[in-house]
Structures are given as C-alpha cells and as structure tokens.
mmCIF file of C-alpha atoms in Angstrom:
data_model
loop_
_atom_site.group_PDB
_atom_site.id
_atom_site.type_symbol
_atom_site.label_atom_id
_atom_site.label_comp_id
_atom_site.label_asym_id
_atom_site.label_seq_id
_atom_site.Cartn_x
_atom_site.Cartn_y
_atom_site.Cartn_z
ATOM 1 C CA MET A 1 72.103 49.353 85.252
ATOM 2 C CA ARG A 2 73.185 51.371 88.377
ATOM 3 C CA THR A 3 72.349 55.094 88.235
ATOM 4 C CA LYS A 4 74.857 57.555 87.913
ATOM 5 C CA ALA A 5 75.786 58.954 91.697
ATOM 6 C CA PHE A 6 76.187 62.568 92.444
ATOM 7 C CA GLU A 7 76.517 64.635 95.496
ATOM 8 C CA PRO A 8 72.625 66.461 95.865
ATOM 9 C CA ASP A 9 74.493 69.409 97.521
ATOM 10 C CA ASP A 10 76.889 70.539 94.412
ATOM 11 C CA ILE A 11 73.830 69.784 92.318
ATOM 12 C CA ALA A 12 71.675 72.371 94.488
ATOM 13 C CA ASP A 13 74.990 75.002 93.841
ATOM 14 C CA ALA A 14 74.870 74.658 90.163
ATOM 15 C CA ALA A 15 70.939 75.273 90.469
ATOM 16 C CA MET A 16 71.664 77.871 92.558
ATOM 17 C CA GLN A 17 74.110 79.825 89.607
ATOM 18 C CA VAL A 18 70.935 79.080 87.417
ATOM 19 C CA PHE A 19 68.035 80.456 89.579
ATOM 20 C CA TRP A 20 70.506 83.285 90.463
ATOM 21 C CA ARG A 21 70.920 84.110 86.833
ATOM 22 C CA ARG A 22 67.626 83.761 85.323
ATOM 23 C CA GLY A 23 65.224 83.984 88.210
ATOM 24 C CA TYR A 24 62.652 81.334 89.219
ATOM 25 C CA ALA A 25 60.131 82.138 86.607
ATOM 26 C CA ALA A 26 62.342 82.177 83.561
ATOM 27 C CA THR A 27 64.060 79.038 84.322
ATOM 28 C CA SER A 28 62.955 76.398 82.604
ATOM 29 C CA VAL A 29 63.898 72.630 83.688
ATOM 30 C CA GLN A 30 66.140 71.851 80.396
ATOM 31 C CA ASP A 31 67.912 75.319 81.905
ATOM 32 C CA LEU A 32 68.266 73.424 84.883
ATOM 33 C CA VAL A 33 69.349 69.869 83.204
ATOM 34 C CA ASP A 34 71.732 72.078 81.259
ATOM 35 C CA GLY A 35 73.058 74.123 83.909
ATOM 36 C CA THR A 36 73.587 70.583 86.353
ATOM 37 C CA GLY A 37 74.202 67.906 84.027
ATOM 38 C CA LEU A 38 71.946 65.483 85.671
ATOM 39 C CA SER A 39 68.587 64.391 83.504
ATOM 40 C CA ARG A 40 65.047 65.540 83.921
ATOM 41 C CA SER A 41 64.485 62.148 86.033
ATOM 42 C CA SER A 42 67.241 62.605 88.279
ATOM 43 C CA LEU A 43 66.304 66.044 88.870
ATOM 44 C CA TYR A 44 62.795 64.869 89.692
ATOM 45 C CA ASN A 45 64.230 61.779 91.899
ATOM 46 C CA ALA A 46 66.294 63.994 93.822
ATOM 47 C CA PHE A 47 64.432 67.204 94.548
ATOM 48 C CA GLU A 48 60.759 66.268 92.989
ATOM 49 C CA ASN A 49 60.282 68.954 91.249
ATOM 50 C CA LYS A 50 61.646 72.893 89.855
ATOM 51 C CA GLN A 51 60.137 74.112 93.161
ATOM 52 C CA GLY A 52 61.967 71.387 95.571
ATOM 53 C CA LEU A 53 65.255 72.309 93.887
ATOM 54 C CA TYR A 54 64.479 76.239 94.032
ATOM 55 C CA ARG A 55 64.428 75.781 98.241
ATOM 56 C CA GLN A 56 67.377 73.655 98.075
ATOM 57 C CA ALA A 57 69.059 76.044 95.894
ATOM 58 C CA LEU A 58 67.894 78.984 98.412
ATOM 59 C CA ARG A 59 68.853 76.601 101.467
ATOM 60 C CA ARG A 60 72.477 76.685 99.890
ATOM 61 C CA TYR A 61 72.732 80.287 99.658
ATOM 62 C CA GLN A 62 73.023 80.776 103.133
ATOM 63 C CA ALA A 63 77.018 79.649 102.417
ATOM 64 C CA VAL A 64 76.851 82.087 100.251
ATOM 65 C CA THR A 65 75.860 85.201 102.633
ATOM 66 C CA ALA A 66 77.788 83.387 105.816
ATOM 67 C CA SER A 67 80.998 85.282 104.995
ATOM 68 C CA ASN A 68 79.026 88.279 105.758
ATOM 69 C CA VAL A 69 77.965 87.359 108.713
ATOM 70 C CA ALA A 70 80.933 86.329 110.267
ATOM 71 C CA LEU A 71 82.860 89.467 108.816
ATOM 72 C CA LEU A 72 80.559 91.067 112.015
ATOM 73 C CA SER A 73 81.491 88.249 114.691
ATOM 74 C CA GLY A 74 85.141 89.446 113.822
ATOM 75 C CA PRO A 75 87.549 91.651 115.915
ATOM 76 C CA GLY A 76 87.128 95.481 115.466
ATOM 77 C CA SER A 77 85.497 98.850 115.582
ATOM 78 C CA PRO A 78 81.832 97.945 115.066
ATOM 79 C CA LYS A 79 81.153 100.973 112.686
ATOM 80 C CA ALA A 80 84.169 100.043 110.759
ATOM 81 C CA LEU A 81 82.822 96.640 110.259
ATOM 82 C CA ILE A 82 79.133 97.852 109.332
ATOM 83 C CA ARG A 83 81.067 100.127 106.316
ATOM 84 C CA GLN A 84 83.199 97.046 105.540
ATOM 85 C CA LEU A 85 79.778 95.088 105.232
ATOM 86 C CA LEU A 86 78.346 97.827 102.972
ATOM 87 C CA MET A 87 81.182 98.430 100.945
ATOM 88 C CA ARG A 88 81.677 94.654 100.532
ATOM 89 C CA VAL A 89 78.170 94.435 99.343
ATOM 90 C CA ALA A 90 78.880 97.697 97.139
ATOM 91 C CA GLU A 91 82.090 96.090 95.287
ATOM 92 C CA ASP A 92 80.331 92.701 94.946
ATOM 93 C CA GLU A 93 77.674 94.464 93.112
ATOM 94 C CA LEU A 94 79.990 96.269 91.145
ATOM 95 C CA ARG A 95 82.275 93.434 90.064
ATOM 96 C CA ASP A 96 79.379 91.490 88.847
ATOM 97 C CA PRO A 97 78.841 91.780 85.164
ATOM 98 C CA GLN A 98 75.623 90.112 85.456
ATOM 99 C CA ARG A 99 73.971 92.426 88.298
ATOM 100 C CA ARG A 100 72.371 89.161 89.803
ATOM 101 C CA GLY A 101 71.884 90.610 92.905
ATOM 102 C CA CYS A 102 71.164 89.031 96.234
ATOM 103 C CA LEU A 103 69.193 85.512 96.063
ATOM 104 C CA ALA A 104 67.417 85.901 98.891
ATOM 105 C CA ALA A 105 66.268 88.903 97.733
ATOM 106 C CA ASN A 106 64.933 88.168 94.067
ATOM 107 C CA ALA A 107 63.381 85.161 95.522
ATOM 108 C CA SER A 108 61.523 87.516 98.326
ATOM 109 C CA LEU A 109 60.278 89.779 95.393
ATOM 110 C CA GLU A 110 59.467 87.221 92.778
ATOM 111 C CA LEU A 111 58.233 83.920 94.515
ATOM 112 C CA ALA A 112 58.001 85.032 98.910
ATOM 113 C CA GLY A 113 54.247 86.363 98.468
ATOM 114 C CA GLN A 114 53.315 83.345 97.139
ATOM 115 C CA ASP A 115 55.455 80.472 98.530
ATOM 116 C CA VAL A 116 55.284 80.318 102.444
ATOM 117 C CA ALA A 117 58.364 78.147 102.191
ATOM 118 C CA VAL A 118 60.251 80.620 99.894
ATOM 119 C CA ALA A 119 59.232 83.264 102.323
ATOM 120 C CA GLU A 120 60.695 81.295 105.642
ATOM 121 C CA LEU A 121 64.128 80.708 103.633
ATOM 122 C CA VAL A 122 64.111 84.469 102.724
ATOM 123 C CA ALA A 123 63.310 85.728 106.561
ATOM 124 C CA HIS A 124 65.798 83.110 107.733
ATOM 125 C CA ASN A 125 68.763 84.536 105.264
ATOM 126 C CA PHE A 126 67.860 88.085 106.676
ATOM 127 C CA LEU A 127 67.383 87.250 109.762
ATOM 128 C CA SER A 128 71.077 86.084 110.285
ATOM 129 C CA LEU A 129 72.326 88.956 108.987
ATOM 130 C CA GLN A 130 70.029 90.725 111.629
ATOM 131 C CA LYS A 131 71.587 88.860 114.341
ATOM 132 C CA ALA A 132 75.010 89.564 113.389
ATOM 133 C CA LEU A 133 74.041 93.158 112.987
ATOM 134 C CA GLU A 134 72.273 93.294 116.075
ATOM 135 C CA GLN A 135 75.128 91.918 118.227
ATOM 136 C CA LEU A 136 77.532 94.220 116.540
ATOM 137 C CA ILE A 137 75.425 97.649 117.246
ATOM 138 C CA ARG A 138 74.703 96.163 120.687
ATOM 139 C CA ARG A 139 78.507 96.003 121.360
ATOM 140 C CA GLY A 140 79.370 99.335 120.154
ATOM 141 C CA GLN A 141 76.370 100.650 122.287
ATOM 142 C CA GLN A 142 78.266 99.296 125.444
ATOM 143 C CA SER A 143 81.440 100.445 124.355
ATOM 144 C CA GLY A 144 79.933 104.382 123.354
ATOM 145 C CA GLU A 145 81.027 104.164 120.047
ATOM 146 C CA ILE A 146 77.422 104.162 118.987
ATOM 147 C CA ALA A 147 74.846 106.207 120.138
ATOM 148 C CA ALA A 148 72.889 104.336 122.706
ATOM 149 C CA THR A 149 69.269 106.391 121.695
ATOM 150 C CA THR A 150 68.110 103.898 119.006
ATOM 151 C CA SER A 151 67.065 100.045 119.792
ATOM 152 C CA PRO A 152 70.037 97.889 118.325
ATOM 153 C CA ARG A 153 67.247 95.549 116.501
ATOM 154 C CA ALA A 154 65.660 98.699 114.642
ATOM 155 C CA LEU A 155 69.358 99.614 113.604
ATOM 156 C CA ALA A 156 70.087 96.138 112.583
ATOM 157 C CA ARG A 157 66.790 95.766 110.305
ATOM 158 C CA PHE A 158 67.517 99.187 108.725
ATOM 159 C CA PHE A 159 71.080 98.008 107.829
ATOM 160 C CA VAL A 160 69.456 94.932 106.489
ATOM 161 C CA GLY A 161 67.049 96.911 104.203
ATOM 162 C CA THR A 162 70.436 98.992 103.327
ATOM 163 C CA VAL A 163 72.249 96.068 102.330
ATOM 164 C CA GLN A 164 69.186 94.521 100.055
ATOM 165 C CA GLY A 165 68.665 98.389 98.725
ATOM 166 C CA LEU A 166 72.327 98.643 97.794
ATOM 167 C CA ARG A 167 71.940 95.309 95.585
ATOM 168 C CA VAL A 168 68.650 96.582 94.138
ATOM 169 C CA LEU A 169 70.115 100.006 93.317
ATOM 170 C CA ALA A 170 73.012 98.280 91.513
ATOM 171 C CA LYS A 171 70.838 96.322 89.345
ATOM 172 C CA GLY A 172 68.830 98.901 88.393
ATOM 173 C CA SER A 173 71.345 102.320 88.662
ATOM 174 C CA PRO A 174 72.373 103.392 85.252
ATOM 175 C CA ALA A 175 76.618 102.472 84.813
ATOM 176 C CA PRO A 176 78.162 105.656 85.113
ATOM 177 C CA GLN A 177 76.152 106.929 88.390
ATOM 178 C CA ARG A 178 75.959 102.952 89.929
ATOM 179 C CA ARG A 179 79.281 103.792 92.404
ATOM 180 C CA GLN A 180 78.275 107.240 93.298
ATOM 181 C CA CYS A 181 74.650 106.093 93.839
ATOM 182 C CA LEU A 182 75.540 103.075 96.167
ATOM 183 C CA LEU A 183 78.971 105.403 97.711
ATOM 184 C CA ASP A 184 76.168 107.807 98.798
ATOM 185 C CA VAL A 185 73.749 105.368 100.181
ATOM 186 C CA ILE A 186 76.324 104.060 102.404
ATOM 187 C CA GLU A 187 77.485 107.601 103.680
ATOM 188 C CA VAL A 188 73.768 108.331 104.559
ATOM 189 C CA ALA A 189 73.160 104.521 106.167
ATOM 190 C CA LEU A 190 76.465 105.185 108.330
ATOM 191 C CA ALA A 191 75.154 108.529 109.222
ATOM 192 C CA ALA A 192 72.768 107.320 111.157
ATOM 193 C CA LEU A 193 75.224 105.270 113.600
#
C-alpha cells in the first residue's frame, strides 16, 4: 500500500495555526492530527515529535512576518514607514477575534527559556525586523528626518520591543480601552524619533 503524499510546508502551516491559537503546552497531538489532517504516525514520521513540528511551524512563521520587513524596505519617509508598521500591527491585533498575538513572542514567553532551538528561531524572527528597522533608521538619520543622537541599533531594538509590546497589550487590555491603549503607545514610541 502506498502512503499518502503531503506537502510538509502545508502541514507546518496548518500546525502553525493550531499552535498559534492554543499555545504549545495546550496543544495535544490529537489537536495536531485534527488541524493537519494527518495521522499520528505520519506526523511523527515527518516531524519526529510535537516539538519538531512546533519548530517547523516557527520557521514557517517567518513568511507571516516577512511583509512587515518588506514594508520597511520600501520607498518613503522612514518615520512614515515606522508609523505604518506600528499601525499595521495594531490593526492586525484589533481585528483578530482570537487575540493570538505574535507566534514568535508567544514562543519566547512559553518555551524560549527552556528550548535553545526555539530561542534561536525566535531570535532570528526578531532580528529580521530589527535589521530592517536599523537600516531604515540609518537612512532617516542620513537624510536628517531622524535625529542622529541615538544609535540606530538601539532605536531598532526599541521598536522591536514596541511591536511586541503592542501585541501583548492587545491580548491583555480590556476591549473598551484596547484601541486607545495601542494608539497611545504608538504616539509615545514615535516621539522617540
């Protein structure tokens, strides 16, 4: 009997949605079977274990965040692009009825302290955004749009922290104040430029 063929990236994408919605610890193997449509044995044969599938899901999450990195590499005012990024993050969070937040941030909080491979994947995700921000801030400093009094790397790290903070606040803020809370953070963060 021939085994059913499947695309590993599609399975990792489906698993990513399950992990993103439930978190690593709360996701059972049965949840992954239901979410991916594969049998337990197929999941284990392809990804070794739940942890292997989680790591692959985190790798696939890079594609989700790539649009934010691409935005920062585009033409336009550096300050306006940073504002656009922060507003995009806020709107993404406000539109998500499940309030999933950022999978990389969730992984950082849940597993990165215990799993070196997860910590490396999370760091890679954050570093991609940081590098794009740093390059954009450097460009803004060279044009005089952004004051050159602060290190571009320090500012980029600050804005990575702001992005993750927006995602955490969106998950935990009471609904009536959520939008204003995020907008307040954005305005104060932009004042740092």
